[in-house]
Tab-separated table of C-alpha atoms in Angstrom:
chain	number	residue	atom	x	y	z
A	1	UNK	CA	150.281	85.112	93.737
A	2	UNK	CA	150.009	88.508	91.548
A	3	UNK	CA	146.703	88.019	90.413
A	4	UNK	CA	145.440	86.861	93.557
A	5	UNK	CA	146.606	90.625	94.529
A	6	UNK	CA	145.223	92.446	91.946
A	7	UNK	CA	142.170	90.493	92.834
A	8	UNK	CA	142.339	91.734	96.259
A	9	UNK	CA	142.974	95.670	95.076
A	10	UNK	CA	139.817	95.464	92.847
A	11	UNK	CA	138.048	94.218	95.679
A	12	UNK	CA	138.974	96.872	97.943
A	13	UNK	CA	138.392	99.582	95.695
A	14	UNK	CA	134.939	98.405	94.502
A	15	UNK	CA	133.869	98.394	98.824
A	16	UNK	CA	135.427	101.530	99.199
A	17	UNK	CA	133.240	103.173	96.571
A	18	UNK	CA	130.437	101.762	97.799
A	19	UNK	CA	131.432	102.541	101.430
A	20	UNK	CA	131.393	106.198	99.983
A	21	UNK	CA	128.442	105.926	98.123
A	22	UNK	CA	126.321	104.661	101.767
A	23	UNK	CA	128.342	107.147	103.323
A	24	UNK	CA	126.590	109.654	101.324
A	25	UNK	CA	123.159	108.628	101.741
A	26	UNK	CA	123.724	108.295	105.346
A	27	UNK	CA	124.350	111.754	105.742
A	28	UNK	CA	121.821	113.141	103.208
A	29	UNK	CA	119.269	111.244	105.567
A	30	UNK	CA	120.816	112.753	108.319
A	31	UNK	CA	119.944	116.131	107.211
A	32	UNK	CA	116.090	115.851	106.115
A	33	UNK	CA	115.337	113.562	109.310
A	34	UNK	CA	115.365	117.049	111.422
A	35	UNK	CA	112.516	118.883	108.483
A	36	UNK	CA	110.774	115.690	108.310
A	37	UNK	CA	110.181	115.793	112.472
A	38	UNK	CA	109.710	119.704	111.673
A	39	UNK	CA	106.817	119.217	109.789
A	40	UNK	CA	105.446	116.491	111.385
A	41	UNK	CA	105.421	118.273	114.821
A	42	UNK	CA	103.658	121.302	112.840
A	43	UNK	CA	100.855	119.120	111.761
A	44	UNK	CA	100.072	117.458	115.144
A	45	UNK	CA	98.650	120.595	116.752
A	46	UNK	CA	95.589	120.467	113.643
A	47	UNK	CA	95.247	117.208	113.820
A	48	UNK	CA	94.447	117.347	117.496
A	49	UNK	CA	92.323	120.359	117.149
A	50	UNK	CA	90.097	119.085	114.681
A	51	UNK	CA	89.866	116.089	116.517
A	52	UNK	CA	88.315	117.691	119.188
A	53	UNK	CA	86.378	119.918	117.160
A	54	UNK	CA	84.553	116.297	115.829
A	55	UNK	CA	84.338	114.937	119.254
A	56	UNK	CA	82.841	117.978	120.338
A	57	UNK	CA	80.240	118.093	117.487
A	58	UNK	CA	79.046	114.423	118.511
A	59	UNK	CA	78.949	114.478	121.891
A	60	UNK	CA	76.954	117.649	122.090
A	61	UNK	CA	74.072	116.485	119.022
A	62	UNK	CA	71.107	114.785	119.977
A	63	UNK	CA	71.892	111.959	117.229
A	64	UNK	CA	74.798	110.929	114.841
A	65	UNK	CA	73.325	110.216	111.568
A	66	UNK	CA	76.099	110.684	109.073
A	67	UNK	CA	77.324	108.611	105.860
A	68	UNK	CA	80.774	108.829	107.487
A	69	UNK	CA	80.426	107.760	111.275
A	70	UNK	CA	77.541	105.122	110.471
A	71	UNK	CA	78.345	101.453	109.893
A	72	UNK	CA	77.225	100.238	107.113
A	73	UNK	CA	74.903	96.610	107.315
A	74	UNK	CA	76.616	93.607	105.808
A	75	UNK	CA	80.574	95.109	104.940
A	76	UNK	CA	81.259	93.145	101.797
A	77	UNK	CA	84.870	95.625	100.760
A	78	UNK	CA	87.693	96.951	103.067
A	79	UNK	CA	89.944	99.387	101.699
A	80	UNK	CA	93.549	99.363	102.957
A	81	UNK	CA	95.684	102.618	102.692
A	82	UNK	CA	98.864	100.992	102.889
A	83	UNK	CA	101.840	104.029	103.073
A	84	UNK	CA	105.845	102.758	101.795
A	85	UNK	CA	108.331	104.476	100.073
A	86	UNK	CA	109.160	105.773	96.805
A	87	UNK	CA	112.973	104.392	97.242
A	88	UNK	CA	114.884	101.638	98.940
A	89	UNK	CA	118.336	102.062	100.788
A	90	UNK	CA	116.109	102.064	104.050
A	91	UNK	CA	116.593	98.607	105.088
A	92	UNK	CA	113.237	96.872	106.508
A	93	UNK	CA	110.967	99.472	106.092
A	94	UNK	CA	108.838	98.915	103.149
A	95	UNK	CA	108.900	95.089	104.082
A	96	UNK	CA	107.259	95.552	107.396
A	97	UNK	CA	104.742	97.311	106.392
A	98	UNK	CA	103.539	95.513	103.602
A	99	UNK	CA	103.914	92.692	105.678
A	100	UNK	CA	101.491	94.104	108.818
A	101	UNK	CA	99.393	94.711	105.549
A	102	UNK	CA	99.285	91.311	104.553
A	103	UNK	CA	98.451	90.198	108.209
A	104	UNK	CA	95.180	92.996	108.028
A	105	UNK	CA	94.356	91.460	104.787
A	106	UNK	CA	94.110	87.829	106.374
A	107	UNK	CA	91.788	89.413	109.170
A	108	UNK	CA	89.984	90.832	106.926
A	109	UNK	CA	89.126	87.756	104.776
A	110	UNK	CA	88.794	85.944	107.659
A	111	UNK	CA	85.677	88.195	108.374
A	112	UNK	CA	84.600	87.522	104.677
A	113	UNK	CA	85.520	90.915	103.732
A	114	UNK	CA	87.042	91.412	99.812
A	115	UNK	CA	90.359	93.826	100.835
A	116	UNK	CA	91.247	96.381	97.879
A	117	UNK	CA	94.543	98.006	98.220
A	118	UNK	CA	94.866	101.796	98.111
A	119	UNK	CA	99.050	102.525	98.222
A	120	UNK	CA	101.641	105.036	98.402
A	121	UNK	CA	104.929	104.935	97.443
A	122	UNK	CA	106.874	103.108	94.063
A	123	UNK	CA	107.733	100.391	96.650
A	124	UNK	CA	104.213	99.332	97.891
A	125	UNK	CA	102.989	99.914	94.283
A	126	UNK	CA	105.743	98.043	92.547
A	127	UNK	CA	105.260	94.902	94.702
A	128	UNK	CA	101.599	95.164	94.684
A	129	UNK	CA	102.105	95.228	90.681
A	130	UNK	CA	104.299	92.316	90.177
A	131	UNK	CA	101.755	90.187	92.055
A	132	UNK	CA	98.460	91.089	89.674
A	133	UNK	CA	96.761	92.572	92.416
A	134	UNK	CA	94.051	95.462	91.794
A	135	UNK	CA	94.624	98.580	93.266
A	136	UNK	CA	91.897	101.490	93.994
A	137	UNK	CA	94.566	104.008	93.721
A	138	UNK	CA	98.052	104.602	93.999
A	139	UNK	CA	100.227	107.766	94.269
A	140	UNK	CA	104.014	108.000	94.277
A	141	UNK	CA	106.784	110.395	93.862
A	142	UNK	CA	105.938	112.433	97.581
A	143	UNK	CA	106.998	109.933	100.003
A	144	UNK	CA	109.941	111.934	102.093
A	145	UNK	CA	108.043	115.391	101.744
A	146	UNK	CA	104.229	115.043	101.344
A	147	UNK	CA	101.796	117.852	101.209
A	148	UNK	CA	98.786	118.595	102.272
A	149	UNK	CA	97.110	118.833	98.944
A	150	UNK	CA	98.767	114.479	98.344
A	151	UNK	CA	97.020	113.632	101.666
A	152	UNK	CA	93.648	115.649	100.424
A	153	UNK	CA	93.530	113.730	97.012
A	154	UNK	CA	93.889	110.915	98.620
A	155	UNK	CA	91.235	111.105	100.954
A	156	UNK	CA	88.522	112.280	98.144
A	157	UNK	CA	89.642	109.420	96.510
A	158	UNK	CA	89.238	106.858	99.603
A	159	UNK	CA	85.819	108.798	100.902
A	160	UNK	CA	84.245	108.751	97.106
A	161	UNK	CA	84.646	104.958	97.392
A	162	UNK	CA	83.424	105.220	100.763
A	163	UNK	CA	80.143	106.811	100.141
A	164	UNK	CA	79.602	104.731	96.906
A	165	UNK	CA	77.168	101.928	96.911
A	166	UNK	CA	79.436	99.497	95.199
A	167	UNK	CA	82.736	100.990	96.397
A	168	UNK	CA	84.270	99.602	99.759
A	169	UNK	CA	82.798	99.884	103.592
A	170	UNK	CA	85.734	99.962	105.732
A	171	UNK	CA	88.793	102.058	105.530
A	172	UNK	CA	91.796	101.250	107.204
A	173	UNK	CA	95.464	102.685	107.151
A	174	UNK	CA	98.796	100.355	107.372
A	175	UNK	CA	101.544	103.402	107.939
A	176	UNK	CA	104.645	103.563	110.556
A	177	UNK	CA	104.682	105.830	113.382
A	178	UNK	CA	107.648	107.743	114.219
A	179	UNK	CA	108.847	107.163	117.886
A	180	UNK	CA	112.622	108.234	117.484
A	181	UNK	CA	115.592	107.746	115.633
A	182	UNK	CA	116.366	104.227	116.263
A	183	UNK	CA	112.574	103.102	116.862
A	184	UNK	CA	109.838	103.430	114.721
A	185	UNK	CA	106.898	101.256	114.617
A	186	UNK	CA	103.851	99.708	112.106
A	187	UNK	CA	100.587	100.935	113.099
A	188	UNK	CA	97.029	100.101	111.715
A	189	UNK	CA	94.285	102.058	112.343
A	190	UNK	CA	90.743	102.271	110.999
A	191	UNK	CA	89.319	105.760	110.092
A	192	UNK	CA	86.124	104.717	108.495
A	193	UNK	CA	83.393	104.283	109.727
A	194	UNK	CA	84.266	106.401	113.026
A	195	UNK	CA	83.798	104.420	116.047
A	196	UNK	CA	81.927	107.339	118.097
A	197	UNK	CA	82.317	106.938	121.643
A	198	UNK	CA	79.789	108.660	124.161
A	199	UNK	CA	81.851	111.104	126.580
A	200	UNK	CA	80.832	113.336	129.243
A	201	UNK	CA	81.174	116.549	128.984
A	202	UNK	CA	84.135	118.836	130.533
A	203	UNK	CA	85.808	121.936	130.126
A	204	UNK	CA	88.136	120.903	128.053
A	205	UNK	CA	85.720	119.805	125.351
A	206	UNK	CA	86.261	121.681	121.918
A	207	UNK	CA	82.584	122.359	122.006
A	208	UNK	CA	80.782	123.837	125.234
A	209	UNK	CA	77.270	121.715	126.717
A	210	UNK	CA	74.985	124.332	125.611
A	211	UNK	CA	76.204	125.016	122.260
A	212	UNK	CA	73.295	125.282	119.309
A	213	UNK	CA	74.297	124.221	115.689
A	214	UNK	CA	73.120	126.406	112.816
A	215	UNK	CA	72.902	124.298	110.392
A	216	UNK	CA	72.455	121.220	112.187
A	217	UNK	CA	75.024	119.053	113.487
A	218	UNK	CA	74.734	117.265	110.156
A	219	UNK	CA	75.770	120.375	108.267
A	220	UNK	CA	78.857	120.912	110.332
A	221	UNK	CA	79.905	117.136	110.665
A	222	UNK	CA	79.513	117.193	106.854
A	223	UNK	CA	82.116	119.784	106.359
A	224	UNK	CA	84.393	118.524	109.882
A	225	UNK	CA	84.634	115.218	108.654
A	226	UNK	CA	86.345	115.466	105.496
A	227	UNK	CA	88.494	117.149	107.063
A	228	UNK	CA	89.528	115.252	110.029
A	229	UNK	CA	90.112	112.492	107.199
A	230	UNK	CA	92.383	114.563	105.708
A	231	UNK	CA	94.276	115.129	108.558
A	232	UNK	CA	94.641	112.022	109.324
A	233	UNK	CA	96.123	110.733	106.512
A	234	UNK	CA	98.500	113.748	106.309
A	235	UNK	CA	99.836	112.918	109.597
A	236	UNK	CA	100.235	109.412	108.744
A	237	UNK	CA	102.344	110.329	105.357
A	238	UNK	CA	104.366	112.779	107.636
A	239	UNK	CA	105.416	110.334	110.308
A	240	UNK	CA	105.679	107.886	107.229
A	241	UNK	CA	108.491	110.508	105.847
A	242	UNK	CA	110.471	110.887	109.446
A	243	UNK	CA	110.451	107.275	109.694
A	244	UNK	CA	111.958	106.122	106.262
A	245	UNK	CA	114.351	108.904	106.707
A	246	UNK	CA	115.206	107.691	110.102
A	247	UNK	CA	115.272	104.086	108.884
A	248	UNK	CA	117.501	104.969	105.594
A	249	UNK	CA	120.307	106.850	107.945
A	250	UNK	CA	120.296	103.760	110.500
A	251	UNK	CA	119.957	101.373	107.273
A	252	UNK	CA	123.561	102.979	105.422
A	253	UNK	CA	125.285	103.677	108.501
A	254	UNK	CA	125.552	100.108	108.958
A	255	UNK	CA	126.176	99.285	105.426
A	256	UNK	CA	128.904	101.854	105.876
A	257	UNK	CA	130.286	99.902	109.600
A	258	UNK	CA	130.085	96.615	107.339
A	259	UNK	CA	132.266	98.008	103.948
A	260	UNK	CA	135.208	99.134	106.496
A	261	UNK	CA	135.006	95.962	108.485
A	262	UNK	CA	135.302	94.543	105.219
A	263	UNK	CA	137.902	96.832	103.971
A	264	UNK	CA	140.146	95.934	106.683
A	265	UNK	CA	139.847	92.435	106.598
A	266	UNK	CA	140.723	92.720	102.702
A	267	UNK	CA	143.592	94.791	103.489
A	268	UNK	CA	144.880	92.154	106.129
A	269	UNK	CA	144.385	89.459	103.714
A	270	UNK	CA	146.586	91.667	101.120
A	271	UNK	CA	149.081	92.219	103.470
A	272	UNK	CA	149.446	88.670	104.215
A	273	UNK	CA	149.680	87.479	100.290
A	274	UNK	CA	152.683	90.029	99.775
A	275	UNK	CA	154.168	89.381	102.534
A	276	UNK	CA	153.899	85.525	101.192
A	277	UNK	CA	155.131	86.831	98.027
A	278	UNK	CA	158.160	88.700	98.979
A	279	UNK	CA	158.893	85.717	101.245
A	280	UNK	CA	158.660	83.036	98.428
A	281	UNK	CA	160.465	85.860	96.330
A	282	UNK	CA	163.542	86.000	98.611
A	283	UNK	CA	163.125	82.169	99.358
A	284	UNK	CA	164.113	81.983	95.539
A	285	UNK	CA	166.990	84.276	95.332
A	286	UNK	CA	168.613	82.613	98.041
A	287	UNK	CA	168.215	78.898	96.936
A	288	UNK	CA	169.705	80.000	93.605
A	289	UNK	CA	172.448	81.924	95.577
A	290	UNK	CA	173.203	78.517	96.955
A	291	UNK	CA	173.036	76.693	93.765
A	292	UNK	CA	175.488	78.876	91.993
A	293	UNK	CA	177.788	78.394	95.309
A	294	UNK	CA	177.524	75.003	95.332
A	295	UNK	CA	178.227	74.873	91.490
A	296	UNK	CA	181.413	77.331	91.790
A	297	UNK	CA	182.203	74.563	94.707
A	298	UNK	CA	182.312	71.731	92.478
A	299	UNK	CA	184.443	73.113	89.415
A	300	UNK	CA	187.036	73.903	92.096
């Protein structure tokens, strides 16, 4: 019965350190959630702009003839940006996106396309690495506070590739989008080629009707463009940040609910074995009160 306390004590003591220890991380998510949304709702305001700076530029030129919004004949290579985290303790995060990656990737085969892997984040690259797959890049060690200049080497990376012969013809992006704290969701979006849309003309368009490009709307699409890439990609690593954070603090919060549920049900079972204990223990001292009674009985 004593060891099956001291059992229980080292039990209880190794939860509670760990129910301090998710306790901890909890909160320390708690706090960079509110910069991570900080920064992310800086960034939206550019990446809107320059949206509608590109939109402008195409709906306004006679003719869209750029390496970058063209299609390219016969796609043979997709490139997937696929954006995780550089640690765990953030429950199903990494594993739904690499598993709405894995679902692009059978799409993608399924249109005979060859999918290379582009990924963010020790997680993504770690997992990616223990299965032998090639990679066109990865970068780590930036996941909960990007910068602009990570998202910019990664898109000269991904648009070098791009504009390369032999390099891929698709570009794609496998991120999660930030909704709020207890909901974020896996998005996939393709950012190369652009899929240019013809739209009339309003007020509201970044560029007026009778605007005339000098240089030609090649020129400015050719320095817009990497750009709006850029921006893109930034974004996605920023909501990518709010989101893991926002998934870590709802991740230990619950691993700290489940230690004290734990706890207490450990402590009740304690309670119960010394109460057992003292029970047998006093169950003993009177039966051998009674024997010596009985004994001092009979020599009488």
């Amino acid at each position: 019965m004593g060891a099956q306390l001291r059992l229980l004590r080292r039990r209880i003591n190794s939860v509670k350190s760990t129910a301090k220890i998710t306790r901890a991380q909890e909160l320390i998510a708690s706090s960079r959630i509110v910069r991570a949304q900080q920064r992310m709702q800086a960034a939206l305001p550019y990446e809107r702009e320059i949206t509608r700076a590109v939109t402008g530029v195409v709906s306004n030129a006679a003719s869209v003839d750029h390496p970058l919004t063209v299609a390219k004949e016969n796609p043979a290579r997709a490139g997937v940006l696929i954006v995780t985290s550089d640690s765990g303790f953030c429950g199903g995060f990494n594993a739904n996106v690499l598993r709405e990656a894995e679902a692009l990737r059978g799409l993608l085969e399924g249109r005979g396309l060859t999918v290379l892997p582009f990924v963010t984040g020790r997680k993504g690259v770690t997992w990616h690495s223990f299965r032998q797959r090639e990679m066109g890049g990865s970068w780590v060690g930036f996941s909960r506070k990007p910068a602009y200049a990570d998202a910019k080497e990664i898109a000269d990376t991904l648009i070098e590739s791009f504009k390369d012969d032999n390099g891929i013809d698709e570009i794609h992006i496998v991120s999660t989008e930030f909704v709020s704290m207890l909901s974020q969701n896996v998005v996939v979006r393709r950012i190369l080629p652009l899929e240019v849309e013809e739209t009339e003309v309003s007020e509201s368009t970044a560029i007026p009707p009778y605007f005339e490009f000098e240089p030609t709307a090649g020129d400015v699409l050719e320095s817009l463009l990497p750009r709006y890439v850029e921006s893109r990609i930034f974004t996605a690593l920023l909501q990518s940040a709010a989101s893991e954070e926002a998934a870590r603090r709802r991740a230990m919060k619950s691993a700290t609910d489940n230690a004290n549920e734990l706890m207490r049900v450990l402590t009740q079972q304690m309670n119960q074995a010394r109460q057992a204990e003292i029970t047998q223990e006093i169950s003993e001292i009177v039966g051998g009160a009674n024997a010596l009674a009985d004994a001092a009985a009979g020599k009488e």
